[in-house]
Amino acid sequence: SSDDIISETPYTLDAGSGFATYLWNTGATTQSIVVNSTGDFWVEVGNTYGCKAKDDIHVKIGTTDLTLNSIIAPINSCTLSATEPVTVRLENSGSNEVPNGSVIQLVLKIGSVIVATENCTLTSSLAIGGTKDYTFSFQPNLTAIGNHLIEVTAQMASDEVLTNNSVSKNVTVFGNPTVNLGEDRVITSSTILDAGTGFTTYTWQDNSHNQTLTINTSGKYTITVIDANGCTGYDEVNITWQEVSDIRISSLISPSTNCFKTQGQTDTARLTNMGSKTYTSGESIKVWYQINSNTPIEETLNFTSPFANGNNLDYTFTQKALLDPGAVTMVLKTIIGGISGVPSSPYPITINANP
């Protein structure tokens, strides 16, 4: 008979009992043989009289099935390159080995456009259930942020199952997040650097992890952020701290409406540090006042303790104000490093005559 036998497992060919001799094309002389591979087989039998008969058959063992298992590279990433390797995994899903030397044609598409056709030639047999990874020589440009559709199809002459010969994958390039600390700049007061919202982690140069950082010194400040995709953004800014000396007369404590005093009026002013400079013990400034258009009085205030931004200090002049009965105005200011500060508004003062 010339009918084919198809079997997924080794098949036993049996010539039947009752013959005196058996001769198979494999050289076997038994009544039956086990066929492990596809091929053509014949057997010749003889009886006790020396008469002979012969039959042949084609036996197909197993299925040759090459599967495109997956695209294993690239994967979703923050960035991909202009020459990005594409790697596919081939798998022997059949019940026959794929023999050494088999040629597998692979077609690569990016965004449904064919960009490469290459041959993968097996340098050793691909065992049942075995896999082989193939990296295309062609490396596409996948730098653009967004989705990239990658498709690969395979063709092998001996492949008997064609429904699993293609695979596709959407690869996403997330892009690194943008963080902006602004231009390099000079600051004169405490400043907040803000890296912005929407990040999962923040790391400043001092290893703090808040969204914002308050600064009041010169230096390079850096921020590294990580977003929900695990992508990293970075920025840095150079800050120059410039201290501002600004101490002002914020109020006049005395004199106010009062009675005439022959020894003069006690003159006390409240000073407020409006600047960024903290004065330390031993430093000094000038304090000045003028009544109407009279000759100004200027004295030296020596600091005995730190005087920081927002602090208040009451200073009483050594020289009392000699004021005659009547209405006058007093203007006060500070002089720092020879530079006059902002004068106060005129304070009205009324000195009443004694009875």
XYZ file of N, CA, C and O in Angstrom, residues 181-182 185 191-196 204-205 210-215 221-222 237 239:
84
model
N 13.818 74.589 38.015
C 14.058 75.427 39.195
C 14.282 76.886 38.821
O 14.547 77.712 39.696
N 14.181 77.209 37.538
C 14.367 78.585 37.112
C 15.815 78.903 36.780
O 16.714 78.060 36.863
N 20.213 82.902 39.821
C 19.772 84.231 40.250
C 20.374 84.624 41.596
O 20.940 83.797 42.320
N 14.199 82.142 50.259
C 13.486 81.808 49.025
C 13.112 80.332 49.020
O 13.866 79.484 49.509
N 11.942 80.029 48.468
C 11.493 78.641 48.356
C 11.694 78.169 46.922
O 11.161 78.769 45.981
N 12.475 77.104 46.760
C 12.592 76.429 45.464
C 11.509 75.352 45.408
O 11.369 74.553 46.327
N 10.763 75.328 44.305
C 9.631 74.397 44.168
C 9.847 73.538 42.929
O 9.927 74.044 41.808
N 9.933 72.215 43.133
C 10.154 71.286 42.020
C 8.868 70.968 41.267
O 8.914 70.322 40.221
N 7.728 71.383 41.782
C 6.467 71.126 41.101
C 5.776 69.867 41.601
O 6.394 68.987 42.206
N 16.616 66.311 46.918
C 17.440 67.509 46.783
C 18.895 67.171 47.082
O 19.213 66.072 47.549
N 19.772 68.136 46.835
C 21.215 67.910 47.017
C 21.560 67.619 48.477
O 22.575 66.984 48.759
N 11.321 66.630 50.101
C 10.079 67.390 49.979
C 9.969 67.999 48.582
O 10.958 68.110 47.850
N 8.775 68.430 48.238
C 8.577 69.094 46.955
C 9.313 70.425 46.904
O 9.782 70.847 45.841
N 9.429 71.091 48.069
C 10.057 72.412 48.123
C 11.277 72.394 49.032
O 11.423 71.523 49.893
N 12.131 73.390 48.819
C 13.326 73.557 49.651
C 13.493 75.043 49.923
O 13.521 75.854 48.986
N 13.587 75.409 51.203
C 13.794 76.805 51.578
C 15.283 77.076 51.688
O 16.007 76.342 52.370
N 15.749 78.134 51.011
C 17.187 78.419 50.971
C 17.457 79.856 51.386
O 16.644 80.754 51.161
N 22.010 74.265 43.850
C 20.917 73.461 44.371
C 20.415 72.547 43.249
O 20.177 72.997 42.129
N 20.302 71.258 43.561
C 19.895 70.272 42.557
C 18.674 69.504 43.039
O 18.471 69.320 44.242
N 20.223 74.754 39.874
C 20.231 76.211 39.795
C 21.312 76.738 40.729
O 21.532 76.191 41.819
N 22.489 79.712 43.044
C 21.896 80.805 43.817
C 23.009 81.613 44.484
O 23.925 81.035 45.102
